[in-house]
Amino acid sequence: MIVKTIQVAQNVLKANREIAERTRSTLDAAGILAVNLMASPGAGKTSLIERTIHALHGELRIGMINSDTSPASMDAARAEQAGAIAVHLDTAGRCHLDAGMVRDAIDGLPLAEIDLLFIENIGNLVCPASWQLGSHLNVLIASTPEGDDKPYKYPRMYSGVDAVVINKIDLLPHLDFDLQKFRRGVEDLNGGLMTFPLSCRSGEGLEQWYAWIASIAVRCPAMASQEN
Amino acid sequence: MIVKTIQVAQNVLKANREIAERTRSTLDAAGILAVNLMASPGAGKTSLIERTIHALHGELRIGMINSDTSPASMDAARAEQAGAIAVHLDTAGRCHLDAGMVRDAIDGLPLAEIDLLFIENIGNLVCPASWQLGSHLNVLIASTPEGDDKPYKYPRMYSGVDAVVINKIDLLPHLDFDLQKFRRGVEDLNGGLMTFPLSCRSGEGLEQWYAWIASIAVRCPAMASQEN
């Protein structure tokens, strides 16, 4: 029984990887940099996308694939209001995006009008780590109120990403969050990883994030690091 | 293909339910109230358990099944230091507890020495909602920094629980969190639900939570509401 289950899972992941590779080719041909944004619920994915759309307005044309486990599309509406081309994916209770969902969403987007595409994954620190989407960059948003132990407790997620945003640093005076402990945990799992301590609420630290994401998007999406 | 997948999932959930029912009988026979604690990562599951162990010391003998996606057992160690009988479940990357894991953990616990058993689920607002464990109560911990929109975005989780703890209310002056909007969202999904606004850090609001959980544990576990 167990052996069968593993085979099914492996086949599903292999099929997913093949779809992700085709998506990656489609995005490369269109000159689009795609960023898979992952985080716990409420860590600030939509806020970071909103802020980035405003900041890079006129420099980069931004698209967003928003996902939720329900039909509620509040986040896609927020991104559209901020000036992005947004589509909403209702996963009907599923706990992560997979490559097929992202491919379907991309089929509905005007690719020639987009330079930078944010794929907002389901708020979840476990399941999204296993599923390639075809993105060029995987970015994890941590949130200071979640605690400084998260790299130690969700090592798989922290190992597989290209950058970590540490959001809500405006709350640090009111929390027992040890930034050095957090950074050590990240460094042990994923040495030399880019980290961006910032606050989407106060604006502190956002300039570094904008500069990094714009530099990669402008330079060349195909030069972005390979998806793990 | 899709039909087959659904059948497999249904069989797995049916087998899970049967194990959960046997666990429930075992707990009832031992006079133990079991509470399945669910939340996003870092919402305060372990802190709430620690506080409760200290507060109810001498009144109730508390056990804890802690789970993590990795072998790290920091939380079980915290509960043991606080005076509980604790076991750690390493789910090896799996995103939720299931009834089989909980049964195995319970087999390793001295049931005659426990009145109240906390089952700390994996930090995840999606997957745990589908899996019965055999617990008497399902409690969800929300955390104010996650935002007031969570009941609207994770309706399945909020619909299936017996109480919601709203943790980190000490941070409210520093957040844009509308408690009334949050409560309306909960009420629409799960009318008349018990809610406990509190702070595990400042201690505010905890007395109500202690009183509620102790009143049910002392009265009779078998009288606790049926698991959904």
XYZ file of N, CA and C in Angstrom, chain A residues 40-43 45-46 66-70 72 74-75 78 93-95 120 122-127 143 145-147 149-150 152-156 168 170-171 173-176 181 201, chain B residues 40-43 45-46 66-70 72 74-75 78 93-95 120 122-127 143 145-147 149-150 152-156 168 170-171 173-176 181 201:
270
model
N 3.482 32.263 5.506
C 2.359 31.898 6.368
C 1.171 32.795 6.034
N -0.027 32.403 6.466
C -1.160 33.322 6.299
C -0.894 34.641 7.025
N -1.126 35.751 6.347
C -1.039 37.049 7.003
C 0.362 37.585 7.217
N 1.349 37.023 6.543
C 2.719 37.518 6.720
C 2.975 38.786 5.902
N 2.129 38.995 2.064
C 2.379 38.779 0.644
C 1.721 39.864 -0.207
N 0.416 40.056 0.001
C -0.313 41.023 -0.818
C 0.195 42.443 -0.561
N -2.968 35.737 -8.094
C -3.311 35.623 -6.674
C -4.030 34.300 -6.451
N -3.757 33.646 -5.343
C -4.472 32.403 -5.055
C -5.059 32.440 -3.659
N -6.199 31.810 -3.522
C -6.821 31.625 -2.222
C -7.537 30.292 -2.224
N -7.776 29.779 -1.022
C -8.472 28.497 -0.923
C -9.982 28.670 -1.106
N -10.422 29.900 -1.290
C -11.847 30.198 -1.432
C -12.040 31.166 -2.601
N -13.031 34.102 -2.604
C -12.768 35.505 -2.249
C -11.563 36.027 -3.021
N -10.250 39.283 -2.785
C -9.880 40.592 -2.249
C -8.469 40.999 -2.652
N -7.533 40.032 -2.640
C -6.137 40.363 -2.887
C -5.894 40.734 -4.341
N -7.020 44.185 -4.785
C -6.045 45.140 -4.245
C -4.912 45.380 -5.234
N -9.996 24.942 -1.728
C -9.570 24.238 -0.532
C -8.192 23.619 -0.608
N -7.585 23.574 -1.809
C -6.255 22.950 -1.905
C -5.208 23.863 -1.266
N -4.177 23.231 -0.720
C -3.282 23.917 0.207
C -2.039 24.508 -0.436
N 1.338 34.755 -6.136
C 1.107 34.728 -4.687
C 0.560 33.367 -4.315
N -0.579 30.042 -1.848
C -1.458 29.896 -0.685
C -0.641 30.116 0.599
N -1.231 30.798 1.568
C -0.547 31.022 2.843
C -0.322 29.715 3.569
N 0.933 29.216 3.559
C 1.215 27.860 4.040
C 2.734 27.682 4.038
N 3.317 27.276 5.154
C 4.783 27.111 5.234
C 5.242 25.681 4.982
N 4.323 24.793 4.590
C 4.714 23.398 4.405
C 4.557 22.967 2.949
N 3.332 22.908 2.473
C 3.028 22.246 1.203
C 3.636 22.923 -0.036
N 7.495 36.792 8.988
C 6.878 37.920 9.672
C 7.330 37.874 11.130
N 6.203 38.720 14.053
C 5.360 38.175 15.141
C 5.272 36.651 15.131
N 5.645 35.997 14.035
C 5.625 34.517 13.991
C 6.715 33.913 14.879
N 7.730 34.713 15.216
C 8.802 34.204 16.075
C 10.076 33.913 15.309
N 11.984 31.382 15.591
C 12.316 29.947 15.492
C 11.854 29.320 14.177
N 11.261 30.087 13.293
C 10.646 29.484 12.102
C 11.645 28.790 11.170
N 14.131 27.099 11.995
C 14.447 25.835 12.659
C 13.277 24.849 12.545
N 12.057 25.377 12.451
C 10.874 24.514 12.468
C 10.317 24.201 11.080
N 10.658 25.014 10.096
C 10.195 24.773 8.718
C 11.405 24.766 7.778
N 12.392 23.874 8.063
C 13.664 23.925 7.317
C 13.497 23.700 5.816
N 12.513 22.890 5.431
C 12.343 22.568 4.024
C 12.019 23.831 3.228
N 7.374 43.238 8.844
C 6.850 43.724 10.130
C 7.956 44.034 11.140
N 8.674 46.860 12.051
C 8.182 47.955 12.905
C 7.654 47.429 14.236
N 7.333 46.128 14.308
C 6.804 45.558 15.556
C 7.907 45.058 16.497
N 10.087 46.337 18.526
C 10.154 46.804 19.919
C 9.099 46.152 20.824
N 8.063 45.562 20.236
C 6.970 44.995 21.031
C 7.001 43.460 21.069
N 8.054 42.862 20.531
C 8.129 41.397 20.414
C 9.414 40.869 21.041
N 9.419 39.562 21.337
C 10.664 38.890 21.746
C 11.216 38.173 20.511
N 19.317 35.351 15.930
C 18.964 33.924 16.005
C 18.263 33.494 14.709
N 4.352 48.270 6.422
C 3.506 49.284 7.046
C 4.238 50.626 7.133
N -1.899 29.071 12.346
C -0.785 29.381 11.452
C 0.529 29.166 12.203
N 1.637 29.077 11.468
C 2.926 29.031 12.168
C 3.115 30.294 13.014
N 3.546 30.105 14.252
C 3.896 31.247 15.091
C 2.731 32.012 15.681
N 1.532 31.441 15.665
C 0.374 32.154 16.225
C 0.330 32.039 17.752
N 0.609 28.587 19.598
C 0.091 27.320 20.123
C 0.879 26.876 21.362
N 2.203 26.819 21.219
C 3.021 26.336 22.332
C 2.942 27.283 23.525
N 3.052 17.097 20.765
C 3.562 18.191 19.934
C 3.948 17.641 18.568
N 3.689 18.393 17.527
C 4.084 17.932 16.193
C 4.862 19.008 15.468
N 5.819 18.558 14.676
C 6.562 19.459 13.799
C 6.894 18.710 12.528
N 7.170 19.464 11.473
C 7.523 18.825 10.204
C 8.966 18.352 10.213
N 9.680 18.589 11.308
C 11.093 18.232 11.410
C 11.346 17.580 12.769
N 13.038 18.559 15.169
C 13.218 19.528 16.261
C 12.085 19.384 17.270
N 11.714 21.324 20.191
C 11.800 22.440 21.141
C 10.497 22.634 21.900
N 9.352 22.463 21.184
C 8.063 22.745 21.809
C 7.708 21.709 22.861
N 9.620 22.517 25.884
C 9.025 23.646 26.615
C 7.853 23.172 27.479
N 7.923 16.211 7.272
C 7.524 17.071 6.157
C 6.033 17.089 5.887
N 5.267 16.187 6.513
C 3.820 16.181 6.236
C 3.155 17.389 6.892
N 2.092 17.859 6.241
C 1.561 19.190 6.535
C 0.431 19.193 7.557
N -1.004 19.486 19.687
C -0.564 20.670 18.937
C -0.344 20.266 17.490
N 0.261 20.713 13.254
C 1.241 21.436 12.433
C 0.715 22.852 12.154
N 1.597 23.839 12.187
C 1.205 25.213 11.896
C 0.761 25.352 10.447
N -0.569 25.437 10.228
C -1.107 25.358 8.870
C -2.600 25.663 8.963
N -3.091 26.610 8.161
C -4.515 26.983 8.213
C -5.362 26.269 7.170
N -4.775 25.324 6.440
C -5.536 24.675 5.373
C -5.732 23.188 5.674
N -4.652 22.431 5.652
C -4.737 20.971 5.629
C -5.326 20.334 6.894
N -3.998 35.039 15.295
C -3.011 35.962 15.846
C -3.238 37.327 15.186
N -1.477 39.927 14.359
C -0.660 40.427 13.240
C -0.971 39.752 11.906
N -1.663 38.627 11.916
C -2.038 37.947 10.658
C -3.086 38.738 9.882
N -3.799 39.627 10.573
C -4.803 40.430 9.901
C -6.221 39.983 10.207
N -8.662 39.638 8.176
C -9.360 39.021 7.041
C -9.285 37.493 7.038
N -8.652 36.900 8.017
C -8.411 35.453 7.964
C -9.690 34.603 7.959
N -12.380 35.236 6.511
C -12.906 35.360 5.151
C -12.067 34.546 4.164
N -10.780 34.374 4.457
C -9.874 33.714 3.519
C -9.654 32.233 3.817
N -9.900 31.821 5.051
C -9.737 30.408 5.416
C -11.033 29.907 6.052
N -12.159 30.018 5.301
C -13.473 29.715 5.898
C -13.601 28.280 6.381
N -12.949 27.347 5.702
C -13.085 25.944 6.064
C -12.576 25.701 7.487
N -2.246 37.632 20.918
C -1.412 38.825 20.655
C -2.228 40.107 20.621
N -2.030 42.289 22.759
C -1.150 43.364 23.232
C -0.573 44.170 22.065
N -0.603 43.596 20.849
C -0.058 44.308 19.686
C -1.095 45.191 18.983
N -2.510 48.060 19.466
C -2.228 49.488 19.226
C -1.256 49.730 18.065
N -0.514 48.699 17.659
C 0.502 48.869 16.619
C 0.080 48.251 15.285
N -1.174 47.804 15.185
C -1.631 47.098 13.988
C -2.899 47.737 13.429
N -3.196 47.444 12.160
C -4.483 47.820 11.582
C -5.394 46.593 11.636
N -14.563 43.499 12.635
C -14.592 42.861 11.311
C -14.232 41.374 11.444
N 1.585 36.879 25.954
C 2.759 37.643 26.403
C 2.418 38.476 27.639
